Tab-separated table of N, CA and C in Angstrom:
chain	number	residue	atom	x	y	z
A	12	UNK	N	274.092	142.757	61.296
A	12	UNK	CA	273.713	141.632	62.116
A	12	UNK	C	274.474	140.402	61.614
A	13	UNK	N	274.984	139.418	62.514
A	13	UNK	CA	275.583	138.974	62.235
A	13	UNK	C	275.434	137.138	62.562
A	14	UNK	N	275.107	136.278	61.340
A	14	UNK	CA	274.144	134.937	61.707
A	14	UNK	C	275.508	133.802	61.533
A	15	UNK	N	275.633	133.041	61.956
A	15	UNK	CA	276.280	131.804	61.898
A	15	UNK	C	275.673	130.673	61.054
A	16	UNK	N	276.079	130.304	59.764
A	16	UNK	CA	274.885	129.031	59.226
A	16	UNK	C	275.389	127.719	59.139
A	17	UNK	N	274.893	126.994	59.731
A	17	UNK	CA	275.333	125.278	59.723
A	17	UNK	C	274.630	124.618	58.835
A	18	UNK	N	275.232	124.075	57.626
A	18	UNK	CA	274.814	122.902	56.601
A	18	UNK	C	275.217	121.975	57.011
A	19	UNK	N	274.167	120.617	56.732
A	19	UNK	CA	274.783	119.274	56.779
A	19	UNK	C	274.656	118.332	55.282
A	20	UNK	N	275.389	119.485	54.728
A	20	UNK	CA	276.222	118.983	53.327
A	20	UNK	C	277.472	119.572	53.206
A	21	UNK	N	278.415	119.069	52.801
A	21	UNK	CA	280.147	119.356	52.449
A	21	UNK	C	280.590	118.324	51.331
A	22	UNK	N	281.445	118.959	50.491
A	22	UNK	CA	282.603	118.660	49.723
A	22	UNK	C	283.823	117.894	50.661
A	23	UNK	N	283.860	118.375	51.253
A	23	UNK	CA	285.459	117.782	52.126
A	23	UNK	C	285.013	116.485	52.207
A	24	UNK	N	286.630	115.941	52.334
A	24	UNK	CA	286.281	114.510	52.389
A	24	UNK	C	286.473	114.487	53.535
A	25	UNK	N	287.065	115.196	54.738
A	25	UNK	CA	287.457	114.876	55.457
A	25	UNK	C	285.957	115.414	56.899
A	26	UNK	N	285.519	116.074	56.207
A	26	UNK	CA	284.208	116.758	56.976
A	26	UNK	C	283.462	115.507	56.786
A	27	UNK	N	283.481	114.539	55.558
A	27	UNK	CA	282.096	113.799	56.153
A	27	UNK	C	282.788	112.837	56.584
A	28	UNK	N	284.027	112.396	57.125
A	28	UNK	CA	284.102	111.480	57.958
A	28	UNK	C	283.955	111.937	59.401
A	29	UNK	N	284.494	113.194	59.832
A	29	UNK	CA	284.717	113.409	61.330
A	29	UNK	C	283.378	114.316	61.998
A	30	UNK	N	283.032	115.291	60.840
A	30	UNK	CA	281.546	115.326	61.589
A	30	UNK	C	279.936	114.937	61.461
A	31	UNK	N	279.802	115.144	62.356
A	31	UNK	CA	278.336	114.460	62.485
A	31	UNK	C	277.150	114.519	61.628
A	32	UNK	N	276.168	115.294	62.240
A	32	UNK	CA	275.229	116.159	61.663
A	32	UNK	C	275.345	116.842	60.791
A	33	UNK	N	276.145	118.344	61.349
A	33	UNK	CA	276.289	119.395	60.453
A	33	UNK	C	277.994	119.254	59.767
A	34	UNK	N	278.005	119.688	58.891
A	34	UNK	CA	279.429	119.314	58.204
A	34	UNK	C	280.143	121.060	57.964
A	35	UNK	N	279.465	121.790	57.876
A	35	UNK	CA	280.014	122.944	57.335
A	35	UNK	C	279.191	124.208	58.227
A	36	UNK	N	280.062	125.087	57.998
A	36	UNK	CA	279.596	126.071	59.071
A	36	UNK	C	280.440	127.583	58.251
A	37	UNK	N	279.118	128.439	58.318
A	37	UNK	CA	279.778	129.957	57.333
A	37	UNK	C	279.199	130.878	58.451
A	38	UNK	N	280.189	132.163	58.400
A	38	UNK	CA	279.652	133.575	58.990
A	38	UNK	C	278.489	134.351	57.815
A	39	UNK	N	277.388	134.638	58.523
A	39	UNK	CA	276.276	135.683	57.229
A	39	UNK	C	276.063	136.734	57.725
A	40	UNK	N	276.547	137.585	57.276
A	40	UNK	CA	276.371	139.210	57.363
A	40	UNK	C	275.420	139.575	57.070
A	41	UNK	N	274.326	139.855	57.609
A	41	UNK	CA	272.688	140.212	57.216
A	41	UNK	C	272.255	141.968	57.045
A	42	UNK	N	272.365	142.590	55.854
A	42	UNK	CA	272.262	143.981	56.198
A	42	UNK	C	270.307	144.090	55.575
A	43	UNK	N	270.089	145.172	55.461
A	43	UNK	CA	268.744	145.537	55.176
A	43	UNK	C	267.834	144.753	53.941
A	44	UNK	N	268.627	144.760	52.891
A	44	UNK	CA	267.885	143.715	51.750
A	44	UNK	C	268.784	142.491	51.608
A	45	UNK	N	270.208	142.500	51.898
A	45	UNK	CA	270.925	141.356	51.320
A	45	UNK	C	271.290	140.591	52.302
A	46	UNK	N	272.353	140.143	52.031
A	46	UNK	CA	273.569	138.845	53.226
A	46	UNK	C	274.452	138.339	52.314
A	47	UNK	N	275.368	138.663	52.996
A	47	UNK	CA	276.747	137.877	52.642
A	47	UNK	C	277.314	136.495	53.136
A	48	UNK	N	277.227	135.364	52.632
A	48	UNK	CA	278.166	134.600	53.311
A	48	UNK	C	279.549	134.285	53.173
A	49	UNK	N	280.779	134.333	53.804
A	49	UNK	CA	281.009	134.094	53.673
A	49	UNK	C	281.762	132.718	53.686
A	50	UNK	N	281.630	132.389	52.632
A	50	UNK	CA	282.257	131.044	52.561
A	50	UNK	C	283.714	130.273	52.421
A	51	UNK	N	284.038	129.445	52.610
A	51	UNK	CA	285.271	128.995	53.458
A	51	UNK	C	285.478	128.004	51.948
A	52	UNK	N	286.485	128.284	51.246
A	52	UNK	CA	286.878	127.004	50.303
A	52	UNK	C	287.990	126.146	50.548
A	53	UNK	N	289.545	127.028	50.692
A	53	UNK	CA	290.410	126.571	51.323
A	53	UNK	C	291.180	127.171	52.333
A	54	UNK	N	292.547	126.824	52.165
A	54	UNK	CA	293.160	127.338	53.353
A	54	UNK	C	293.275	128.665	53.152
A	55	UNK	N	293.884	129.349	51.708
A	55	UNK	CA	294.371	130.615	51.492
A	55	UNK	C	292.922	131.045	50.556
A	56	UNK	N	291.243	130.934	50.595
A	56	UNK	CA	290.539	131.198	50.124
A	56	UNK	C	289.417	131.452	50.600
A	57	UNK	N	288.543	132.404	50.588
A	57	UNK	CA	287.133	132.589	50.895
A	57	UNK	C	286.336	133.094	50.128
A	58	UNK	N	285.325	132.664	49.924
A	58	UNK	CA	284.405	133.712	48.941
A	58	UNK	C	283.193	134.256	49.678
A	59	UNK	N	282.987	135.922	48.991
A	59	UNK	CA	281.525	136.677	49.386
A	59	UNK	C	281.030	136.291	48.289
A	60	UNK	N	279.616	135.393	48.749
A	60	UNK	CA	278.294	135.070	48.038
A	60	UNK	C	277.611	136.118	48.605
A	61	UNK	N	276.924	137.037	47.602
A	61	UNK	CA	276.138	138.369	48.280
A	61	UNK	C	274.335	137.552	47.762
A	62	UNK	N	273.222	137.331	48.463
A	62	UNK	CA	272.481	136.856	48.750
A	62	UNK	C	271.368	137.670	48.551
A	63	UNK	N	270.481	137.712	48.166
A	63	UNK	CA	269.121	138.538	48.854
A	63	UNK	C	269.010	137.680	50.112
A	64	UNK	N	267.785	138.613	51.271
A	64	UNK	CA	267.736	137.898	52.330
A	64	UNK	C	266.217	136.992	51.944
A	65	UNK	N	265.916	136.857	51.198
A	65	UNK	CA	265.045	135.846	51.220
A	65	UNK	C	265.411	134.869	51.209
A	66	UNK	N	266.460	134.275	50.513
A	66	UNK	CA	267.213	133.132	49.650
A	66	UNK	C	267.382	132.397	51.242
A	67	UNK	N	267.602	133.076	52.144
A	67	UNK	CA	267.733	132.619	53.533
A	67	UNK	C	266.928	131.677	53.788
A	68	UNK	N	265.787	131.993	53.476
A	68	UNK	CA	264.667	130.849	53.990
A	68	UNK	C	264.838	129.381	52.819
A	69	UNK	N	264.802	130.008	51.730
A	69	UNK	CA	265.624	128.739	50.930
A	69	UNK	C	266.421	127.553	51.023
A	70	UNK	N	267.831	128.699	52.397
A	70	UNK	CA	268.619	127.419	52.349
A	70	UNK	C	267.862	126.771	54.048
A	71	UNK	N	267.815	127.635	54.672
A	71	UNK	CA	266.382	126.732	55.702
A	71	UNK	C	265.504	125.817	55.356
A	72	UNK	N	265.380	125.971	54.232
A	72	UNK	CA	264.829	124.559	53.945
A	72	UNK	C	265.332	123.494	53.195
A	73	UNK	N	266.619	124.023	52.961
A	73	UNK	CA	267.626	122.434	52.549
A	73	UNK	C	268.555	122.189	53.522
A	74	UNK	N	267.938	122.557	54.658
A	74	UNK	CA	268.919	122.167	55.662
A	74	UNK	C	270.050	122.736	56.922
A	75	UNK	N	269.836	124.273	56.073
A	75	UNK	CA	270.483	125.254	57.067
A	75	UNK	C	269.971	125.333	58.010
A	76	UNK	N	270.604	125.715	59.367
A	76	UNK	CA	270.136	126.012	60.237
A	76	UNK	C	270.846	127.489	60.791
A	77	UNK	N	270.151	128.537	61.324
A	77	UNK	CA	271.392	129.647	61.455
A	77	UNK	C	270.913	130.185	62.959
A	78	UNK	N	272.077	130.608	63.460
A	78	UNK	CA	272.287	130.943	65.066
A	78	UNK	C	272.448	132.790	64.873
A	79	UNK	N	271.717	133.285	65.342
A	79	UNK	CA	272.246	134.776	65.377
A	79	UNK	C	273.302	135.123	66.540
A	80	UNK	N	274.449	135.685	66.170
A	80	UNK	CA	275.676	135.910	67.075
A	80	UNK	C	275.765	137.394	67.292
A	81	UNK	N	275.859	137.917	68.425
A	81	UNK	CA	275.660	139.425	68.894
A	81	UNK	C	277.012	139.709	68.922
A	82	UNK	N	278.049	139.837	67.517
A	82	UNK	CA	279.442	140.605	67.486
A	82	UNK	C	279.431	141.063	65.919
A	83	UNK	N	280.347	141.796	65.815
A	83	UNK	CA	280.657	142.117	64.571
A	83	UNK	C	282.220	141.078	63.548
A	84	UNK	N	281.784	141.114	62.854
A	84	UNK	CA	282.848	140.561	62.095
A	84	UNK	C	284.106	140.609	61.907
A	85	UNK	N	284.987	139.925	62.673
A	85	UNK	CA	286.467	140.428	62.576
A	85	UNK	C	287.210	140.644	61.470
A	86	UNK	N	288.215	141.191	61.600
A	86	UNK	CA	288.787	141.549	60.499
A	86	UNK	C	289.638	140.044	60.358
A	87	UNK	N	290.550	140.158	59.324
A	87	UNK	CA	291.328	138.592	58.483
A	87	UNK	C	292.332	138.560	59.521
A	88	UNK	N	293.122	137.598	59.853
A	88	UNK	CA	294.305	137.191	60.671
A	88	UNK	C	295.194	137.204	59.831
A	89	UNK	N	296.408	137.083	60.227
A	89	UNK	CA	297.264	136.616	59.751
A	89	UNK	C	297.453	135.318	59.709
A	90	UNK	N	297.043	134.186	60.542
A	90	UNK	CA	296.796	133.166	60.897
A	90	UNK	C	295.940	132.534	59.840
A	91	UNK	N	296.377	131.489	58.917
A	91	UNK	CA	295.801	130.568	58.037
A	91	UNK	C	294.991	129.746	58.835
A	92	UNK	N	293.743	129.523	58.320
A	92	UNK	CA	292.489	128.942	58.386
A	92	UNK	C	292.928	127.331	57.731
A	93	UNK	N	292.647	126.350	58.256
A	93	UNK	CA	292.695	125.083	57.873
A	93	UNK	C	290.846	124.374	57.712
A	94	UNK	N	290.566	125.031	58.339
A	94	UNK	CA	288.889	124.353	58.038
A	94	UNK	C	288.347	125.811	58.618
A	95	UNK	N	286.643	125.359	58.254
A	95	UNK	CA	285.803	126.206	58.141
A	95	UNK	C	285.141	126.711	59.695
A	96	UNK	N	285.423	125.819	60.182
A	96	UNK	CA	284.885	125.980	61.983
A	96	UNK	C	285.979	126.958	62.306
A	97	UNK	N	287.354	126.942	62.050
A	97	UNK	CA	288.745	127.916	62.339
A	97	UNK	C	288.295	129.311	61.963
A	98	UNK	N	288.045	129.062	60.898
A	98	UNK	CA	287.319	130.427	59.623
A	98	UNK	C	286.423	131.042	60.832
A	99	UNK	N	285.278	130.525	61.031
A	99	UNK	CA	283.952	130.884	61.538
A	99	UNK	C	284.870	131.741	63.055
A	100	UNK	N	285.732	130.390	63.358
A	100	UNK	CA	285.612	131.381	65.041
A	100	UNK	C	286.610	132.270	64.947
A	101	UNK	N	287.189	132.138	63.584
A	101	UNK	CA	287.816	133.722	63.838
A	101	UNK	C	287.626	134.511	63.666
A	102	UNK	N	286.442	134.841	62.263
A	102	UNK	CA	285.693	135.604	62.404
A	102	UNK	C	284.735	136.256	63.223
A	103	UNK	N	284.705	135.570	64.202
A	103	UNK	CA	283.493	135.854	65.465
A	103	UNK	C	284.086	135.993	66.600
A	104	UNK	N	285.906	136.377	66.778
A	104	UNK	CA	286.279	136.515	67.749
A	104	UNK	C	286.450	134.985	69.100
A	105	UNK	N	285.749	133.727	68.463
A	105	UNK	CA	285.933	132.957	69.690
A	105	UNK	C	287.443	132.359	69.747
A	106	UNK	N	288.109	132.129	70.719
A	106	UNK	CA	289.362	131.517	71.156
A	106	UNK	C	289.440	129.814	71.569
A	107	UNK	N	288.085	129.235	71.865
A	107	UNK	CA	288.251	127.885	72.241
A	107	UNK	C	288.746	126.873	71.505
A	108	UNK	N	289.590	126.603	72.052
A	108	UNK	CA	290.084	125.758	71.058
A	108	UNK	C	288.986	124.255	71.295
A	109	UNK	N	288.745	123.804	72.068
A	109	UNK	CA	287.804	122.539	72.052
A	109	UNK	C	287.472	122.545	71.430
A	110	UNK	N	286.658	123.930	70.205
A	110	UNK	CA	285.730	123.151	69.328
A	110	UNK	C	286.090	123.171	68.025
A	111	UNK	N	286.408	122.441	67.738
A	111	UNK	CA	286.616	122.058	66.305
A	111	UNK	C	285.721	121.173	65.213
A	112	UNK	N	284.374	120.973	65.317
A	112	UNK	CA	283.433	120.581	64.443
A	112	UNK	C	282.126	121.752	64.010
A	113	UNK	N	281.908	121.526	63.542
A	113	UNK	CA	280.791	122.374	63.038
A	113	UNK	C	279.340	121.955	64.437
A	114	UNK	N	279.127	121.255	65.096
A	114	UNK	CA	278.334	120.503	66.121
A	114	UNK	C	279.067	121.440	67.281
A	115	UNK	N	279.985	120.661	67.403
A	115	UNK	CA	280.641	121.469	68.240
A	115	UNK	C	280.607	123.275	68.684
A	116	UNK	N	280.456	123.791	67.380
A	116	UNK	CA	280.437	125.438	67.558
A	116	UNK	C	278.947	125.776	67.979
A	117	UNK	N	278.079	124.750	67.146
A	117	UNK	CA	276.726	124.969	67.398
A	117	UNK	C	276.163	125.055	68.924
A	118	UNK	N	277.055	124.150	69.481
A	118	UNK	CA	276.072	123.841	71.153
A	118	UNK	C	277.191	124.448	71.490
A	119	UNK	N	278.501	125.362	71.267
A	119	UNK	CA	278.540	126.130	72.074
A	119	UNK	C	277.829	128.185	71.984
A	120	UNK	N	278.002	128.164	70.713
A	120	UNK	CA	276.509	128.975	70.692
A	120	UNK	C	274.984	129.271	70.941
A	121	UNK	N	274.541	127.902	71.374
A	121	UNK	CA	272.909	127.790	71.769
A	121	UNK	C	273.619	127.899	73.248
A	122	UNK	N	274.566	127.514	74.007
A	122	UNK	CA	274.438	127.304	75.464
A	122	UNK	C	274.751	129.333	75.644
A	123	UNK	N	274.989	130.161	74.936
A	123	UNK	CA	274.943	131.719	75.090
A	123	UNK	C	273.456	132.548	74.923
C-alpha cells in the first residue's frame, strides 16, 4: 500500500520560502508491520527509513498528514530529481508538470 506524507517542516532553504503550508512531501510504503519512507535528501540521494507502522501516528501528530495513493511504486529514472515533489511524482507515476509544491501535489491528490 502505498501513502504519500506531507510535513510542514523542511531543511531547504528554498522550501521555506516558496511553499506554503506543507514544505516536504515523501512516498511510504506501508507493508504488514512496517513502512518505508522514502526520503528525498538531494539530487543524486534518497534514503529508506524502515518505520514500524505505529510511528505513523507519531508523525500525525507532529504534523504529517498522509494521502493513500492506489499505485505501486515506480521504479528509479534515469532522470535526476531536483526536489522532493519531482521525487514523489515520479515515484507515483504522475506527469503534471503544474505541480511543483508540496500543496500543490496535495489538492491534486484529494481532488482523485
Amino acid at each position: 500500500m502505498l501513502y504519500i506524507g506531507f510535513s510542514n517542516y523542511s531543511n531547504k532553504f528554498y522550501a521555506k520560502i516558496f511553499c506554503k503550508k506543507y514544505k516536504h512531501c515523501a512516498p511510504i510504503v506501508v507493508n504488514k508491520n512496517n513502512a518505508t519512507i522514502y526520503q528525498f535528501v538531494h539530487m543524486k540521494k534518497t534514503l529508506k527509513i524502515v518505520i514500524k507502522k505505529s510511528d505513523l501516528r507519531l508523525l500525525k501528530q507532529h504534523g504529517w498528514v498522509f494521502i493513500k495513493y492506489s499505485t505501486k511504486l515506480q521504479e528509479k529514472s534515469a532522470i535526476p530529481c531536483l526536489t522532493c515533489v519531482q521525487f514523489t511524482k515520479q515515484a507515483c507515476g504522475i506527469k503534471n508538470i503544474k505541480i511543483q509544491t508540496p500543496q500543490a501535489l496535495l489538492n491534486h491528490l484529494s481532488k482523485k
